[in-house]
Tab-separated table of C-alpha atoms in Angstrom:
chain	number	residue	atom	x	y	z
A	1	UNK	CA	127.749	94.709	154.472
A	2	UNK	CA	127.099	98.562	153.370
A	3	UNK	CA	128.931	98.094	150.132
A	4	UNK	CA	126.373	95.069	149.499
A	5	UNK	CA	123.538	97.645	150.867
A	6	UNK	CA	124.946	100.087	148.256
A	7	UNK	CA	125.173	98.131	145.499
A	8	UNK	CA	121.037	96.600	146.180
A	9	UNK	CA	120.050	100.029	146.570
A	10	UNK	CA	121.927	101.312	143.100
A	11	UNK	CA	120.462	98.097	140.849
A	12	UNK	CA	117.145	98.917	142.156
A	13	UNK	CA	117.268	102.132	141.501
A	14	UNK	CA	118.366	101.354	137.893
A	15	UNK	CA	115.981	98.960	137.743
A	16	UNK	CA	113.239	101.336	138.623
A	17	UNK	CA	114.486	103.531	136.193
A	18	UNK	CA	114.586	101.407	133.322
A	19	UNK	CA	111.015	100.599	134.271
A	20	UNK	CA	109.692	103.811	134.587
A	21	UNK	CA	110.952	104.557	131.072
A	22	UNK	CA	109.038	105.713	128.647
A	23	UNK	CA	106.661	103.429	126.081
A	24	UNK	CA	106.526	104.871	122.222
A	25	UNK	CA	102.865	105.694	121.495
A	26	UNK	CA	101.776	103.601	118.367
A	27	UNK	CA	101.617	106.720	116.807
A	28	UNK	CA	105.808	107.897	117.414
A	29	UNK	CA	106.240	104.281	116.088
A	30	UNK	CA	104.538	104.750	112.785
A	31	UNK	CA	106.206	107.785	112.208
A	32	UNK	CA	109.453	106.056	113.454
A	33	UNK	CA	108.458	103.373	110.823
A	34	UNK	CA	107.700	105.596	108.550
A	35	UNK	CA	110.873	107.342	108.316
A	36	UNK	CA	113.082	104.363	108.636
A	37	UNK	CA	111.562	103.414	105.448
A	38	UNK	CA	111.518	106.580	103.365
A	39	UNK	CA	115.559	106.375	104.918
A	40	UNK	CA	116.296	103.179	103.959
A	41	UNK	CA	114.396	103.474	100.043
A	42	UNK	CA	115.932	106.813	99.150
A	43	UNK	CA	119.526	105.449	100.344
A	44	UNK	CA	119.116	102.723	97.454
A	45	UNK	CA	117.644	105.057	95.331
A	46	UNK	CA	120.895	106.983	95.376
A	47	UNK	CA	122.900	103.836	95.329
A	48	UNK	CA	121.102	102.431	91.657
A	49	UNK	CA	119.316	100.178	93.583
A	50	UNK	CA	115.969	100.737	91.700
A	51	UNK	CA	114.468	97.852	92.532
A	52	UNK	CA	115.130	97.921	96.114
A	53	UNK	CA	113.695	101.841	95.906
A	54	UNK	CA	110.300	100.136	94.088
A	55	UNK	CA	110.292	98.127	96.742
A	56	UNK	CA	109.978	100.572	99.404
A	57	UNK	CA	106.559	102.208	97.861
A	58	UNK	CA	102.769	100.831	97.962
A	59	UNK	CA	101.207	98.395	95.736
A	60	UNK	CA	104.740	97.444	94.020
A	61	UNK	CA	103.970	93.498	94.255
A	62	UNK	CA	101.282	93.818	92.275
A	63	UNK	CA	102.773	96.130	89.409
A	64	UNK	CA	102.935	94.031	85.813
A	65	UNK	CA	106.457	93.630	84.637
A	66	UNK	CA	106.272	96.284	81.990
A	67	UNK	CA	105.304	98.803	83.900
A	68	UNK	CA	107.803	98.221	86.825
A	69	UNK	CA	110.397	98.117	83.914
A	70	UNK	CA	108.983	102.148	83.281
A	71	UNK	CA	109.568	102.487	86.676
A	72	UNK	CA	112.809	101.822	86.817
A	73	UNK	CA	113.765	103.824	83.824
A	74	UNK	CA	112.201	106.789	85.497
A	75	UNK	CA	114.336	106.378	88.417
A	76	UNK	CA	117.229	106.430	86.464
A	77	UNK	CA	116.013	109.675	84.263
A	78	UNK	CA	115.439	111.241	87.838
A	79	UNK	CA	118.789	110.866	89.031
A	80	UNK	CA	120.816	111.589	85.275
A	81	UNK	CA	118.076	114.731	85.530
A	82	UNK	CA	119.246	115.283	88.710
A	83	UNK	CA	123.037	115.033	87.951
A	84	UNK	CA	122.563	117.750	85.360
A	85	UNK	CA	120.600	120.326	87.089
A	86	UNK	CA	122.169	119.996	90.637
A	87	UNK	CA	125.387	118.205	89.987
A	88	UNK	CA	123.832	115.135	91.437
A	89	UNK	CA	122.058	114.205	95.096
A	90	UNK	CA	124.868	114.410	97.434
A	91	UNK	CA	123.027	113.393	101.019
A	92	UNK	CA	119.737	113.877	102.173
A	93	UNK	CA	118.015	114.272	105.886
A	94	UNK	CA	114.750	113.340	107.018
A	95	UNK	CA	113.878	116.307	108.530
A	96	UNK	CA	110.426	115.488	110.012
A	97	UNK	CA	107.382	113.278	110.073
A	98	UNK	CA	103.620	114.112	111.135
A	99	UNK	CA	100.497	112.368	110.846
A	100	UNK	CA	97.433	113.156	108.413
A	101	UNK	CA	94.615	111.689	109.937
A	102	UNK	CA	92.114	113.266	108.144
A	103	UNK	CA	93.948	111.039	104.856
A	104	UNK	CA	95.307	108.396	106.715
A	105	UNK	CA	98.705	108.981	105.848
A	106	UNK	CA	102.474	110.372	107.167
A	107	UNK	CA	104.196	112.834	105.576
A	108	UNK	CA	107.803	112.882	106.137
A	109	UNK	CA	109.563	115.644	104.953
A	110	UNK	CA	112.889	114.937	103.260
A	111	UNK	CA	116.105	117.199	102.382
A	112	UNK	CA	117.699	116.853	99.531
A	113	UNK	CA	121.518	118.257	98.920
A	114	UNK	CA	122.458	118.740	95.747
A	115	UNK	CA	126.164	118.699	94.650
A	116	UNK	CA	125.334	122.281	93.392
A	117	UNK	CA	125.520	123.188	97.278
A	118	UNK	CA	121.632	124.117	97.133
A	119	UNK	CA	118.867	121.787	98.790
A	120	UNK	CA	115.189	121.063	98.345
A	121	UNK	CA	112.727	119.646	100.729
A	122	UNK	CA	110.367	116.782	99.862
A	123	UNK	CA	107.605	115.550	101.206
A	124	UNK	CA	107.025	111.792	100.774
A	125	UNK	CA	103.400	110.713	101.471
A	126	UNK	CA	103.768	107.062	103.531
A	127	UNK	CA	100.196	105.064	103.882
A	128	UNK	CA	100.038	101.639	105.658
A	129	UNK	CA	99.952	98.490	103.515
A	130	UNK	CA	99.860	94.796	105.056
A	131	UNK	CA	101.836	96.405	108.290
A	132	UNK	CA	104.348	98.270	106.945
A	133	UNK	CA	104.659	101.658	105.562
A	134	UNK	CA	105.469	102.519	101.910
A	135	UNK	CA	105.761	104.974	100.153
A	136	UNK	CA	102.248	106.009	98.204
């Protein structure tokens, strides 16, 4: 009967703990968002995924064919320019996201390491379209 008592008191003390666990704040969720994205767009980026990368910023549904077809080419001069000057993108890090209220945006700060052993840090503006975050 104590080993029952034991095992009670230890699932409702995990339960309790699970319960008292913390809740994001809408705002560590957009910037949770928000990096996920910027993440995920610059991973396809890297990969020749140009479209997927398009997809990833604001307004991009709307873009007329020809100039979504420019779009794509300057991806593509972007990472040949890159490839030249650096020896490529090797990696990158989000490094940190914070809130602009005062432009309604996040800024998440991205590292960029170059095959040349040098880095760079970004800083890719994110505002809110139709629930999601792109990349402005």
């Amino acid at each position: 009967m104590a080993k029952l008592n034991r095992i009670t008191l230890c699932a409702v003390c995990l339960f309790m703990l699970m319960a008292c666990g913390e809740k994001l704040s809408p705002e560590e969720v957009a910037l949770a968002e928000a990096k996920k994205t910027v993440q995920t767009s610059y991973e396809q980026l890297l990969a020749g995924n140009y479209d997927s990368f398009l997809e990833g910023r604001s307004g991009n549904s709307s873009l007329p064919e020809n100039y979504r077809e420019q779009l794509r080419a300057s991806c593509k001069q972007f990472i040949a320019q890159q490839e030249k000057l650096h020896h490529g993108i090797r990696s990158f890090s989000v490094s940190n996201a914070r809130i602009d209220s005062a432009q309604q945006l996040i800024l998440v700060f991205l590292v960029l390491n170059y095959g040349d052993s040098t880095q760079e840090e970004i800083v890719v503006p994110m505002t809110e379209q139709d629930g999601a975050w792109k990349m402005k």
